[in-house]
Tab-separated table of C-alpha atoms in Angstrom:
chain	number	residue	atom	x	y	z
A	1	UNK	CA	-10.267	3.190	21.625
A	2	UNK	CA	-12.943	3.747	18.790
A	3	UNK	CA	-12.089	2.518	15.307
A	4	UNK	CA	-11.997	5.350	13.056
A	5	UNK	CA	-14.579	6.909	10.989
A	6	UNK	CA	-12.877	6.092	7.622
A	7	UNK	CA	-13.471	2.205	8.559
A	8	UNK	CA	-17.165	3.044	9.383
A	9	UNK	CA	-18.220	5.099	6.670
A	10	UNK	CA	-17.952	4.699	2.546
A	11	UNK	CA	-15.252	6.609	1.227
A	12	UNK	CA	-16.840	9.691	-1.779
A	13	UNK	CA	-16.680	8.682	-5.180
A	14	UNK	CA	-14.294	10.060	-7.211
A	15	UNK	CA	-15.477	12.862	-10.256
A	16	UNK	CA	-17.235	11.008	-13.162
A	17	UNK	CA	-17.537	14.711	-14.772
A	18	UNK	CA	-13.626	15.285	-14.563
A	19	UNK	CA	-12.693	11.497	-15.706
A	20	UNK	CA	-15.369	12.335	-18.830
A	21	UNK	CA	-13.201	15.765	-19.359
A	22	UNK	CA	-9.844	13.976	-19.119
A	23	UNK	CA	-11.255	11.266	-21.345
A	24	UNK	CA	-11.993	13.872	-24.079
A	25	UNK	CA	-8.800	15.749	-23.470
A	26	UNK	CA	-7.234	12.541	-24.509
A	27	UNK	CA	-8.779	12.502	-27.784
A	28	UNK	CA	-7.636	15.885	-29.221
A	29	UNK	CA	-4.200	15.407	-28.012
A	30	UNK	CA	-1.232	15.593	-31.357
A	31	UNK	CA	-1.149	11.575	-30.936
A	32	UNK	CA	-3.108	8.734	-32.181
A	33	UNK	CA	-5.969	7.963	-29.700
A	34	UNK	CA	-4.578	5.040	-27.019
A	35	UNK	CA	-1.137	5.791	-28.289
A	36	UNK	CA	0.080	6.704	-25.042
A	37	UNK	CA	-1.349	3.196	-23.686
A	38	UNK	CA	-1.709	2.474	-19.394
A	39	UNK	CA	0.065	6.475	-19.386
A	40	UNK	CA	-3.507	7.771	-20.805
A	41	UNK	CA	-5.946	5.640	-18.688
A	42	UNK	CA	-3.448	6.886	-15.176
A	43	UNK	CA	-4.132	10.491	-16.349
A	44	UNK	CA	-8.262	9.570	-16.618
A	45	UNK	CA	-7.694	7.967	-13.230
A	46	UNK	CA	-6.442	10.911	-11.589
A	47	UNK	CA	-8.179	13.032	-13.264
A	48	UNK	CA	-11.271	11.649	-11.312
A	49	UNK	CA	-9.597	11.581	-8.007
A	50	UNK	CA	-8.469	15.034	-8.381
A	51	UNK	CA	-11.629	16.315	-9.430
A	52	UNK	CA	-9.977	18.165	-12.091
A	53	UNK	CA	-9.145	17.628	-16.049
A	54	UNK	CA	-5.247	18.659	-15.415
A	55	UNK	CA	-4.513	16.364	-12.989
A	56	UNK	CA	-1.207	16.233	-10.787
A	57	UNK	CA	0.478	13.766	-7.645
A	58	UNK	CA	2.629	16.696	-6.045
A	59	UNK	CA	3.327	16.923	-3.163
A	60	UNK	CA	3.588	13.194	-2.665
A	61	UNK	CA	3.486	12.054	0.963
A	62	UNK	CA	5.490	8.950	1.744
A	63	UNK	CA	4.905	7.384	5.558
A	64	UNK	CA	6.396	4.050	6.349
A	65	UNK	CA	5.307	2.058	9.469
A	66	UNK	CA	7.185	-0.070	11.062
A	67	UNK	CA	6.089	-2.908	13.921
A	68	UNK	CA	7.379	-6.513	14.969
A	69	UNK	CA	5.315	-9.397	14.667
A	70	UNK	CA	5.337	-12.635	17.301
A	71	UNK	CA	5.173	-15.080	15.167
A	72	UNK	CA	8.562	-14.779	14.458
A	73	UNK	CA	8.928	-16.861	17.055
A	74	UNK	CA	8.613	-19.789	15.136
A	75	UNK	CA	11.553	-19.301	13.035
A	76	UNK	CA	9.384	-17.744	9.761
A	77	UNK	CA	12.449	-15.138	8.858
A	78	UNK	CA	15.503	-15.256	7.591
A	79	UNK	CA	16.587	-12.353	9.663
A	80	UNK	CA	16.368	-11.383	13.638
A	81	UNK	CA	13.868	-9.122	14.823
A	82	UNK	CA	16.366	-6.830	15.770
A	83	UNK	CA	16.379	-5.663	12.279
A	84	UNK	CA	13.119	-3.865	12.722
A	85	UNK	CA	14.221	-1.184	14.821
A	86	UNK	CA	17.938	-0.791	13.013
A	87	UNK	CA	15.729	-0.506	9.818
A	88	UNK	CA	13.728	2.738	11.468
A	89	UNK	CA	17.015	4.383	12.746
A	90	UNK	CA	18.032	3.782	9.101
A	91	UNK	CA	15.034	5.314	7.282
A	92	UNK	CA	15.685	8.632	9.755
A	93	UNK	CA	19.268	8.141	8.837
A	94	UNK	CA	18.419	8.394	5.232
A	95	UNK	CA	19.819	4.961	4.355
A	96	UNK	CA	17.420	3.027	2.918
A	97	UNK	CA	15.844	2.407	0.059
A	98	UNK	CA	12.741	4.116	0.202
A	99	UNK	CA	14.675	7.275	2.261
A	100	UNK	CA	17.453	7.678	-1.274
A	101	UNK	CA	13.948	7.523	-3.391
A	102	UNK	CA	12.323	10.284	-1.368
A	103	UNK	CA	15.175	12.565	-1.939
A	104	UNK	CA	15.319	11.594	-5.080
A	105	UNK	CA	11.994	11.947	-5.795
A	106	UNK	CA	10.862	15.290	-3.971
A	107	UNK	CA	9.185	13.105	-1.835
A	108	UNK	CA	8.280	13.750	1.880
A	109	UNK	CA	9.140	10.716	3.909
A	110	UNK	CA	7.680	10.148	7.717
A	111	UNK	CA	8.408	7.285	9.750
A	112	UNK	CA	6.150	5.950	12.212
A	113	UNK	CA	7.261	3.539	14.902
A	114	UNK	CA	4.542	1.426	16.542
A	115	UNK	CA	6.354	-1.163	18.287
A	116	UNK	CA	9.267	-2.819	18.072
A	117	UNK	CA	11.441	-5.516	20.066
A	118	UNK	CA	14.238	-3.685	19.870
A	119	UNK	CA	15.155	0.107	21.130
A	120	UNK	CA	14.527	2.829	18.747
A	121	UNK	CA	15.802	5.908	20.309
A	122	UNK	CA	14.267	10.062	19.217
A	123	UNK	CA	14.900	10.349	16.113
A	124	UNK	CA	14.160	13.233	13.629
A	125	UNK	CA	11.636	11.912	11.106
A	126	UNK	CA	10.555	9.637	13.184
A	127	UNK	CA	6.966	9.704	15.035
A	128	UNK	CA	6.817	6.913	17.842
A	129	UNK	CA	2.728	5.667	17.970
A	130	UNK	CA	3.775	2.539	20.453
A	131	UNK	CA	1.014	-0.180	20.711
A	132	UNK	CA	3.563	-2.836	21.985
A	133	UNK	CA	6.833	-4.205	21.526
A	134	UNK	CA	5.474	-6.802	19.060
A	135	UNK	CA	2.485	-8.753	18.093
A	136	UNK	CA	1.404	-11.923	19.711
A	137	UNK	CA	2.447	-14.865	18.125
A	138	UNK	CA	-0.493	-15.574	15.548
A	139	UNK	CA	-0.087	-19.156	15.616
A	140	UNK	CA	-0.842	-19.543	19.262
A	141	UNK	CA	-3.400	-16.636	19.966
A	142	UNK	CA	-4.893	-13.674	18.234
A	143	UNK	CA	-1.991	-11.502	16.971
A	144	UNK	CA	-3.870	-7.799	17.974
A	145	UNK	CA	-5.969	-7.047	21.153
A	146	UNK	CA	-9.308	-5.207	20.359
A	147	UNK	CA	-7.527	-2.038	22.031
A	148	UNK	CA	-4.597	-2.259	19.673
A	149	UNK	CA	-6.131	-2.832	16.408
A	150	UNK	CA	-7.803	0.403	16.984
A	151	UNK	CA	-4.561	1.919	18.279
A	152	UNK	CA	-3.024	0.910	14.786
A	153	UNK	CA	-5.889	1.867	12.619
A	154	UNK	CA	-6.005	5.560	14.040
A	155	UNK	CA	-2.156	5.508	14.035
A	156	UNK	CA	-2.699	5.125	9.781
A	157	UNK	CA	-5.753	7.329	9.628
A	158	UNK	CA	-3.868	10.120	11.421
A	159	UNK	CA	-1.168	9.687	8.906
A	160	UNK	CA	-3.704	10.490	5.833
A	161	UNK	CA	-4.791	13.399	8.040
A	162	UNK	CA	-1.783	14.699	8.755
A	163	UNK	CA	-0.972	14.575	4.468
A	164	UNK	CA	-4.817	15.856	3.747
A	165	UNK	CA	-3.892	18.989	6.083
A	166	UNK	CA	-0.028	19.028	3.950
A	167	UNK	CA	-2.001	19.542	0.781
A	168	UNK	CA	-0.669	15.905	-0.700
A	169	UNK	CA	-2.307	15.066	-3.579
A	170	UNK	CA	-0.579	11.527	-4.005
A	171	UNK	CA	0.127	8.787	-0.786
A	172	UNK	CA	2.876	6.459	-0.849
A	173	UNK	CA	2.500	3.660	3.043
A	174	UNK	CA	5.427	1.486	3.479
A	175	UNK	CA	5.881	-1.290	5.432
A	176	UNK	CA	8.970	-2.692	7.432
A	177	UNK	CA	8.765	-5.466	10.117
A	178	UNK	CA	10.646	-8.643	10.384
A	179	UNK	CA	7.936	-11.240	9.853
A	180	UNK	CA	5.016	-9.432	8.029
A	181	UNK	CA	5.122	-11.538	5.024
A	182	UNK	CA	3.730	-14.527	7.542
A	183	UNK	CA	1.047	-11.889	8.584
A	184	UNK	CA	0.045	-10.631	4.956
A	185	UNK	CA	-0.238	-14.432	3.322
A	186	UNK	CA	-2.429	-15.631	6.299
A	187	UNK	CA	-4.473	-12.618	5.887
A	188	UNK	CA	-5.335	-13.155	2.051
A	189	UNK	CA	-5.367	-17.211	2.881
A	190	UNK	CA	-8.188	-16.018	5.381
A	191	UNK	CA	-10.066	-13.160	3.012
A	192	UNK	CA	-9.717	-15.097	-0.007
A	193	UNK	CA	-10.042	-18.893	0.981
A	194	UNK	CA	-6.692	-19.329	-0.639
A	195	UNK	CA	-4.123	-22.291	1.209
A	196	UNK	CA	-0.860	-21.513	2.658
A	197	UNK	CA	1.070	-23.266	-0.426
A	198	UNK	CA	-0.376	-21.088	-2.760
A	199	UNK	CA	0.748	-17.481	-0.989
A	200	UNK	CA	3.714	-18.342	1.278
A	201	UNK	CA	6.665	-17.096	-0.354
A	202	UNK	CA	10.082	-16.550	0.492
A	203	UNK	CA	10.108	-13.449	2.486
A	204	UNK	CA	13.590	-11.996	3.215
A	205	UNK	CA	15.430	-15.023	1.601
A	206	UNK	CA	13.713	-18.599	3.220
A	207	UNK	CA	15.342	-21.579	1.573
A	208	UNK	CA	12.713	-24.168	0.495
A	209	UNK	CA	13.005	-25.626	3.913
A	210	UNK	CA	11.946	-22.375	5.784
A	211	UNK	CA	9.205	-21.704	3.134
A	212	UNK	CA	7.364	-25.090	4.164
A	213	UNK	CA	8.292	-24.556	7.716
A	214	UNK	CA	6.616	-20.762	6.940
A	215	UNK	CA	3.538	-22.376	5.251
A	216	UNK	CA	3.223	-24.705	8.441
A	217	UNK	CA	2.725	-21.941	10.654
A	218	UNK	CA	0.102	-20.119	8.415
A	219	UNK	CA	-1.746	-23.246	8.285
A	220	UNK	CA	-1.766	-23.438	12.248
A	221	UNK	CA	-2.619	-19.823	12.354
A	222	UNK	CA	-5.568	-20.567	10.052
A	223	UNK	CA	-6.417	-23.591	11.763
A	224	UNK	CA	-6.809	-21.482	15.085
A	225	UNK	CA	-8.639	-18.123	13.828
A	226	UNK	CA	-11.460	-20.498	11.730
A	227	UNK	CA	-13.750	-19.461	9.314
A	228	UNK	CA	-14.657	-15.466	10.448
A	229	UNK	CA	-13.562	-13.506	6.993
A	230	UNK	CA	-15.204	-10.282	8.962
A	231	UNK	CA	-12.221	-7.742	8.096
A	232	UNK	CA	-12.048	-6.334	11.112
A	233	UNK	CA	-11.785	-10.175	12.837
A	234	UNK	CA	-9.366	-10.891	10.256
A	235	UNK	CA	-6.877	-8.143	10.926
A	236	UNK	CA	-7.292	-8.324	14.796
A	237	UNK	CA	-6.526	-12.153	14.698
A	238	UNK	CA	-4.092	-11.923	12.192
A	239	UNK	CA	-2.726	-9.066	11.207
A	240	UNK	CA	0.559	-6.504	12.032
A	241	UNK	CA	0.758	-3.733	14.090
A	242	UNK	CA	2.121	-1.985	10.605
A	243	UNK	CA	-0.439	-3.783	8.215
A	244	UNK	CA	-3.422	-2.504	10.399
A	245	UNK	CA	-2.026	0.999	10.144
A	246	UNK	CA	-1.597	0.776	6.309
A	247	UNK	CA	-5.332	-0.527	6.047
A	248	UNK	CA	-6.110	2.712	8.290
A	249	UNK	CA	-3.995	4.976	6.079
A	250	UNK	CA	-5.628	3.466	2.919
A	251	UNK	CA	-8.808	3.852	4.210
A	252	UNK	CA	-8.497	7.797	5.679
A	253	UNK	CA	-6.795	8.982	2.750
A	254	UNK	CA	-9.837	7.437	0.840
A	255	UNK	CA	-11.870	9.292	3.094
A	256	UNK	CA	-9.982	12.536	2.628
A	257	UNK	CA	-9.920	12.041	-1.372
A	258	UNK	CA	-6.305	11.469	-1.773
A	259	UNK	CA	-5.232	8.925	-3.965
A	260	UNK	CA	-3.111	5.656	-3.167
A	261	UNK	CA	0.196	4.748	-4.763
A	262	UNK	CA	0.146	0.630	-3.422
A	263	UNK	CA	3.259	-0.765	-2.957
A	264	UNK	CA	4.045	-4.569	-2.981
A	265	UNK	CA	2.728	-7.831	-1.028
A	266	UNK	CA	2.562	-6.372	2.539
A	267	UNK	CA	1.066	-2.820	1.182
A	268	UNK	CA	-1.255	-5.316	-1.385
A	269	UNK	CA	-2.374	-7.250	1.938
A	270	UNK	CA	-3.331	-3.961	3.664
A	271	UNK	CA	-5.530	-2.819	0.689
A	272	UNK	CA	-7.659	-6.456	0.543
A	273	UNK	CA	-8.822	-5.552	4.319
A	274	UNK	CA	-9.772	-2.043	3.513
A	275	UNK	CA	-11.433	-2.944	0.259
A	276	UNK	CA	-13.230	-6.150	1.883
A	277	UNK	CA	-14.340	-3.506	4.495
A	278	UNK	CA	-15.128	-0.629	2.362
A	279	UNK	CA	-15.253	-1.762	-1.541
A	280	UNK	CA	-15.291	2.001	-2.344
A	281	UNK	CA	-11.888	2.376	-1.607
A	282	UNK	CA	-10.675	0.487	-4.199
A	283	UNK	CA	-11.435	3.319	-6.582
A	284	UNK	CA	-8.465	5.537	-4.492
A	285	UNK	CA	-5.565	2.900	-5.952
A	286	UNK	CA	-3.262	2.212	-8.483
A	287	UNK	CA	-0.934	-0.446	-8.095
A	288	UNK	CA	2.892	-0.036	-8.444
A	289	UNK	CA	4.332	-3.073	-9.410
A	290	UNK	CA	4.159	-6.981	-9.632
A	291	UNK	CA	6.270	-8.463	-6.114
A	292	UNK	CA	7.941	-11.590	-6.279
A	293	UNK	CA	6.593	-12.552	-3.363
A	294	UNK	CA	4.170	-15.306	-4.714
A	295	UNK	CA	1.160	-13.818	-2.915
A	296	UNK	CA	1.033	-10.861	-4.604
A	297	UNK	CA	-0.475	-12.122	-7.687
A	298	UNK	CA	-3.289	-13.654	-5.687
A	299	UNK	CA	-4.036	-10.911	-4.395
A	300	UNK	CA	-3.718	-8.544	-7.015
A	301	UNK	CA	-6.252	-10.517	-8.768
A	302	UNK	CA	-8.617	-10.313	-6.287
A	303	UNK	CA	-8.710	-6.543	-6.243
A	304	UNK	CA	-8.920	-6.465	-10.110
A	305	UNK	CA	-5.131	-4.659	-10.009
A	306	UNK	CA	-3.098	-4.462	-12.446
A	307	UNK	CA	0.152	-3.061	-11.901
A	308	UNK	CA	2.438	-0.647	-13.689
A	309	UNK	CA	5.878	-2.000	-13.303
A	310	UNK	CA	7.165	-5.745	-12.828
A	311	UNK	CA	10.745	-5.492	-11.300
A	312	UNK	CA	11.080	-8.646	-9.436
A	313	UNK	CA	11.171	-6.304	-7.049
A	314	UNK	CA	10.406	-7.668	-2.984
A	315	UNK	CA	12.157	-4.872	-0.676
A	316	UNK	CA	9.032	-3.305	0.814
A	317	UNK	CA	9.429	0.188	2.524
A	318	UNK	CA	7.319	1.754	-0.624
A	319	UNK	CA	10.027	1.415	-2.738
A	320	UNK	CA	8.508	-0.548	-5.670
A	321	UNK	CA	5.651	2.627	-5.601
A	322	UNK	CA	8.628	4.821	-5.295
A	323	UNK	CA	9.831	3.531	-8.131
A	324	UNK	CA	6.621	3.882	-10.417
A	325	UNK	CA	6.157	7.396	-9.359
A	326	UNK	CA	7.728	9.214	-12.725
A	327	UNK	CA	5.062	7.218	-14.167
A	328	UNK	CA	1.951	8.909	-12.736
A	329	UNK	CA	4.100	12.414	-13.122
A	330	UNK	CA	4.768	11.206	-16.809
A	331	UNK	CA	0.579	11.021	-17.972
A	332	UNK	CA	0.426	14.480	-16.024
A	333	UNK	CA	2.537	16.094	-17.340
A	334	UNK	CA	1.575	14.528	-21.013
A	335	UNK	CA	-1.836	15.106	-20.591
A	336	UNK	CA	-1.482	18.666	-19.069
A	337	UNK	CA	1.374	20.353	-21.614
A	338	UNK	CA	0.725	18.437	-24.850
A	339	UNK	CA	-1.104	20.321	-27.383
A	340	UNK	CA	-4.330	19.499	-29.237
A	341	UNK	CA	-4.466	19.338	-32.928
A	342	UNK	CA	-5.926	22.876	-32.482
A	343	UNK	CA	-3.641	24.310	-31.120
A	344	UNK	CA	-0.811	23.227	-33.360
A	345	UNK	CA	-2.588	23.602	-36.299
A	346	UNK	CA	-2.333	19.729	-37.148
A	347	UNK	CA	-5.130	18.022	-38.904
A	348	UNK	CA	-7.011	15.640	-37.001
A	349	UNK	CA	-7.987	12.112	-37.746
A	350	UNK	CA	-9.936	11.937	-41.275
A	351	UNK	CA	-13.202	10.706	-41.029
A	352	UNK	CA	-13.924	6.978	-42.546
């Protein structure tokens, strides 16, 4: 299978002219210039990827993909892999976290299933993309064949396609598979020449015991795949079935001009391949929130992020980005339906 265009080709720059517009929008609003703080620069922001000085997120598209990973056969969760697939039958169920904030939020919510150790029957909501039952065990071998890191790049890209042809202007990628913290610290270990001890966190509850053990395995992992920080070798060696897709939805809705809500740690992970394989993409996201996964910071860092919310938050699914949402509707709304000192009749700053 051919990797996708979006991972060939630069993603457009956003609108310079429309950012400019928003910029001086800001200035005439009935509030002291930078009053609004982060709320004013968001509106800028999407200004520019909207191409357009009243910017908006709606419809938001939220798409959560969901894989197993082998390396959780060296004991680097706290919970079985059988969680995986209950976890999808609970997103279509409308159970989870991220499924209550998509109802809550107006939010349309897909699910897409690309492997999984245990059974995950037809379920509405839920699109089944299957590349395997799980990843290979990246401490041992190369976690992704060739043929399946394609598989999972196209499964994401098809995802931003399928929200480019739903009109969304704002995308939301979740993650859920047992194991995929192991996967997204040995990927930014491997793009950012970071050790284990610095990004291994806890996961889904590790006592300090497991997080050593966890670090251990990283290092091996490491230790096998060598120096290559190619992003494509990277991810094939070792990445997730639904961290490859997330770097493939980042990437095509980059390509497509919609902009990128990023999650936490896993999400976080996802967005260092794409950017370290297209840099332009970087200007498609805002960041959601500080994890407590350790890693995050790290890696937030390296992409220059800073995020909108700290929570303490470490669920995954989207739901930190979830979360933030209200904020990016918040500087639209402000910056659309406030009035300028015009049009209230309110003197302006005086001059000096």
């Amino acid at each position: 299978m051919a990797l996708p265009q979006s991972w060939l080709a630069p993603p457009p720059a956003p609108s310079a002219e429309h950012a400019a517009l928003a910029a001086a929008r800001q200035q005439v609003l009935t509030k002291p210039p930078g009053s609004l703080g982060q709320l004013e620069q968001l509106a800028i922001t999407l200004a520019a990827l909207n191409g357009t000085d009243r910017p908006t997120v709606d419809p938001v598209r939220m798409v959560v993909f969901a894989g197993d990973h082998g390396v959780c056969a060296e004991g680097v969760s706290a919970f079985p892999q059988e969680v995986t697939a209950q976890m999808v039958a609970n997103f279509a169920g409308g159970g989870a976290a991220i499924s209550v904030m998509a109802r809550e939020l107006g939010a349309s919510l897909e699910v897409v299933n690309l492997g999984t150790v245990g059974e995950v029957p037809m379920l509405p909501g839920v699109i089944h993309q299957i590349i395997g039952p799980s990843t290979a065990n990246m401490a041992e071998k190369s976690a992704l064949g060739t043929g399946q890191v394609a598989a999972a790049l196209t499964s994401g890209d098809q995802a931003a396609e399928r929200s480019a042809n739903a009109g969304c202007r704002l995308f939301i990628g979740g993650d859920m598979g047992i194991g995929n913290t192991t996967s997204a610290a040995a990927l930014a270990c491997a793009l950012l020449d970071l050790p284990p001890e610095r990004l291994v966190g806890p996961g889904t509850g590790l006592d300090s015991e497991g997080v050593t053990r966890k670090a251990r395995v990283v290092s091996k992992a490491l230790a096998r795949h060598g120096d290559d920080r190619n992003a494509l070798s990277v991810l094939t060696s070792l990445g997730g079935f639904e961290i490859a897709a997330l770097t493939g939805a980042i990437l095509g809705c980059a390509a497509r001009k919609i902009p990128v809500l990023v999650d936490g740690f896993i999400v976080s992970a996802a967005a260092l391949v794409a950017v370290s394989q297209q840099p332009g993409a970087r200007d498609w996201l805002m960041f959601a929130h500080r994890s407590a996964e350790p890693g995050h910071d790290a890696v937030l860092e390296a992409l220059d992020a800073t995020p909108l919310l700290d929570l303490g938050m470490r669920l995954g699914e989207g739901s930190g980005a979830a979360v933030a949402l209200p904020l990016l509707r918040a500087a639209c709304a402000l910056h659309n339906n406030m009035a300028s000192f015009a049009d209230a009749g309110i003197s302006g700053k005086s001059g000096e």
